[in-house]
C-alpha positions as CSV (number, residue, x, y, z in Angstrom):
1,M,54.1,158.9,169.8
2,S,53.1,162.3,168.4
3,T,50.0,162.9,166.3
4,I,52.1,163.7,163.3
5,D,54.0,160.4,163.8
6,Q,50.8,158.5,163.9
7,N,49.4,160.3,160.9
8,L,52.6,159.5,158.9
9,Q,52.3,155.8,159.8
10,A,48.6,155.9,158.6
11,V,49.6,157.5,155.3
12,H,52.4,155.0,154.7
13,H,49.8,152.2,155.5
14,S,47.5,153.7,152.8
15,I,50.3,153.9,150.3
16,A,51.3,150.3,151.0
17,A,47.7,149.1,150.6
18,A,47.2,150.9,147.3
19,A,50.6,149.7,146.0
20,A,49.7,146.1,146.9
21,E,46.4,146.5,145.1
22,A,48.4,147.6,142.0
23,G,51.0,144.8,142.4
24,R,53.7,147.4,143.0
25,P,56.3,147.6,145.8
26,A,55.4,150.3,148.3
27,A,59.0,151.4,148.2
28,G,58.4,152.7,144.7
29,V,56.1,155.5,146.1
30,A,57.8,158.4,147.9
31,L,55.8,160.5,150.3
32,L,56.1,164.3,150.0
33,A,54.8,165.9,153.2
34,V,53.2,169.2,152.2
35,S,54.1,171.5,155.1
36,K,52.7,174.8,153.7
37,T,51.1,177.0,156.5
38,F,52.7,174.8,159.2
39,G,55.7,176.0,161.1
40,A,59.3,174.7,161.3
41,D,58.2,172.9,164.5
42,A,55.8,170.7,162.6
43,V,58.5,169.9,160.0
44,L,60.9,169.0,162.8
45,E,58.3,166.7,164.4
46,A,57.7,164.9,161.1
47,A,61.5,164.7,160.5
48,A,61.8,163.1,164.0
49,A,59.3,160.5,162.8
50,G,61.5,159.7,159.8
51,Q,60.0,162.0,157.1
52,R,62.7,163.6,154.9
53,A,60.9,165.2,151.9
54,F,58.8,168.4,152.4
55,G,56.7,170.4,149.9
56,E,56.1,174.2,150.1
57,N,53.7,176.2,148.0
58,Y,54.6,179.7,149.2
59,L,58.1,181.0,148.4
60,Q,58.7,183.4,151.2
61,E,57.3,181.1,153.8
62,G,59.2,178.1,152.4
63,V,62.6,179.9,152.3
64,E,62.1,181.1,155.9
65,K,61.1,177.6,157.0
66,I,64.1,176.0,155.3
67,A,66.4,178.4,157.2
68,A,64.6,177.9,160.5
69,V,64.8,174.1,160.2
70,A,68.5,174.2,159.2
71,A,69.3,176.5,162.2
72,A,67.5,174.1,164.6
73,R,68.9,170.9,163.3
74,P,71.8,171.6,161.0
75,E,72.7,167.9,160.8
76,L,69.3,167.0,159.2
77,K,69.5,166.2,155.5
78,L,66.0,167.1,154.3
79,E,64.8,167.4,150.7
80,W,62.8,170.5,149.9
81,H,60.3,170.6,147.0
82,F,58.6,173.7,145.6
83,I,55.1,172.8,144.5
84,G,53.4,176.2,144.1
85,P,52.9,178.5,141.1
86,I,56.1,180.2,139.9
87,Q,56.3,183.9,139.0
88,S,59.2,184.6,136.7
89,N,60.5,187.3,139.0
90,K,60.7,184.8,141.9
91,T,62.8,182.1,140.3
92,R,66.1,182.9,141.9
93,P,65.2,182.0,145.5
94,I,63.6,178.8,144.2
95,A,66.8,177.9,142.3
96,E,68.9,178.7,145.4
97,H,67.0,177.0,148.2
98,F,65.0,174.0,146.8
99,D,66.0,170.5,145.6
100,W,63.0,169.9,143.4
101,V,60.4,172.0,141.6
102,H,57.1,170.3,140.5
103,T,55.4,173.2,138.8
104,V,57.4,174.1,135.7
105,E,55.0,174.9,132.9
106,R,56.9,177.4,130.6
107,E,60.3,177.4,129.0
108,K,61.0,180.9,130.3
109,I,60.7,179.7,133.9
110,A,62.9,176.7,133.2
111,Q,65.6,178.8,131.6
112,R,65.6,181.2,134.6
113,L,65.8,178.3,137.1
114,S,68.7,176.8,135.1
115,E,70.6,180.1,134.8
116,Q,70.1,181.0,138.5
117,R,70.9,177.6,140.0
118,P,74.1,178.1,142.1
119,A,77.2,176.5,140.7
120,G,78.0,174.5,143.8
121,L,74.6,172.7,143.9
122,A,73.5,169.6,142.1
123,P,71.2,170.2,139.1
124,L,67.7,171.2,140.2
125,N,65.2,168.3,139.8
126,V,62.1,169.5,137.9
127,C,58.7,168.1,136.9
128,L,56.6,169.6,134.2
129,Q,53.1,170.5,135.4
130,V,50.4,169.3,133.0
131,N,46.9,170.7,132.9
132,I,45.5,167.1,132.6
133,S,41.8,168.1,133.1
134,G,41.8,171.0,130.7
135,E,40.6,173.4,133.3
136,A,40.8,177.1,132.4
137,S,41.7,178.1,135.9
138,K,44.4,175.5,136.4
139,S,48.1,175.9,135.8
140,G,50.0,173.6,133.6
141,V,51.1,173.0,130.0
142,A,48.5,171.6,127.6
143,P,49.1,167.9,126.8
144,E,49.5,168.6,123.1
145,Q,52.4,171.1,123.9
146,L,54.1,168.9,126.4
147,R,56.6,167.0,124.2
148,A,58.1,170.2,122.7
149,L,58.5,171.8,126.2
150,A,59.9,168.6,127.7
151,L,62.6,168.3,125.0
152,R,63.6,172.0,125.5
153,V,63.7,171.7,129.3
154,A,65.7,168.4,129.2
155,A,68.4,170.3,127.3
156,L,69.0,173.0,129.9
157,P,72.3,172.5,131.7
158,N,71.5,173.0,135.4
159,L,68.2,171.2,135.5
160,R,67.4,167.5,135.6
161,L,64.0,166.8,134.1
162,R,62.6,164.0,136.2
163,G,59.0,163.7,135.2
164,L,55.4,165.1,135.2
165,M,53.1,166.5,137.8
166,A,49.3,167.1,137.7
167,I,46.5,168.3,140.0
168,P,43.4,166.9,138.3
169,E,39.9,168.3,138.7
170,P,38.6,167.0,142.1
171,E,36.5,163.8,141.6
172,E,34.7,161.7,144.1
173,V,34.4,158.6,141.9
174,F,37.4,156.3,142.1
175,A,37.2,155.3,138.4
176,R,37.3,159.0,137.3
177,Q,40.2,159.7,139.6
178,R,42.0,156.9,138.0
179,A,41.2,158.1,134.5
180,A,42.9,161.4,135.0
181,F,46.0,159.8,136.4
182,A,46.1,157.3,133.6
183,R,46.1,160.2,131.1
184,L,49.2,161.6,132.8
185,R,50.9,158.2,132.9
186,L,50.4,157.8,129.1
187,L,52.0,161.2,128.5
188,Y,54.9,160.1,130.7
189,E,55.3,156.9,128.9
190,D,55.2,158.7,125.5
191,L,58.0,161.0,126.6
192,R,60.1,158.0,127.8
193,A,59.5,156.3,124.5
194,A,60.8,159.5,122.9
195,G,64.1,159.0,124.7
196,L,63.7,161.2,127.8
197,A,65.1,159.6,131.0
198,L,62.1,160.3,133.2
199,D,61.5,158.5,136.5
200,T,58.9,160.5,138.3
201,L,55.1,160.9,138.3
202,S,54.1,163.4,141.0
203,M,50.4,162.8,141.4
204,G,47.9,162.2,144.1
205,M,47.0,164.0,147.3
206,S,45.1,163.1,150.5
207,A,41.8,162.7,148.7
208,D,42.9,160.7,145.7
209,L,46.0,158.9,146.9
210,R,44.8,155.4,146.2
211,A,43.9,156.1,142.6
212,A,47.2,157.8,142.0
213,V,49.2,154.9,143.4
214,V,47.2,152.4,141.5
215,E,48.0,154.3,138.3
216,G,51.7,154.5,138.9
217,A,52.5,157.6,141.1
218,S,56.1,157.7,142.3
219,I,55.5,160.8,144.5
220,V,52.3,161.5,146.4
221,R,51.8,165.0,147.9
222,V,50.0,164.8,151.2
223,G,49.4,167.6,153.7
224,S,46.3,167.6,155.8
225,A,46.4,163.8,156.4
226,I,49.8,164.4,158.1
227,F,49.6,167.8,159.7
228,G,45.9,168.3,160.2
229,S,43.7,171.0,158.7
230,R,45.4,174.1,157.3
231,N,45.9,177.1,159.6
232,Y,45.8,179.8,156.9
233,H,46.9,183.1,158.2
């Protein structure tokens, strides 16, 4: 058994334990393996262990990796999620190559993704990134502007608004981790009450996975706990 295989099993065990703590089925939490800075070989190793959804932060690297993995194993049906910041002049390759985008925070970006989504592909699944901790340095729509943005994005033809994403300020204390995720969940429930058919809360990473799952995460984004420490180049 490979290290990546063992790590995936450990992460799934952590998810199951947190889900049990919250009285939730573990099957309600999807694992997104964040493969940024790791090569196609690491993705293929994770895929061999059963992982199917992969997250990329850097567009050029992600597009090249998608092509390399497809060339090596054309029969593999993987799901690719873009989870990095989006520049408006870079929306076309995202719309063409990815299945999900977690980091939509402006209507202009959403419009471009919708216009540039190739006709033969299913609608692009999107999450709106919310600046849940109010950090000046963080991306994301302000909570008070979220509903207006969500209603506009939900109306775009080639997108499917699935839910919300956040990267809260790092917290060591479990209760504080939970509090940030609870704020995101309340915003999500507010949008659902407003009639939007949302089903996704993308929240929680290696360090705060338990708190996120307890507060209702449906996708957790885990990198280093699967692939090891980042090899930035």
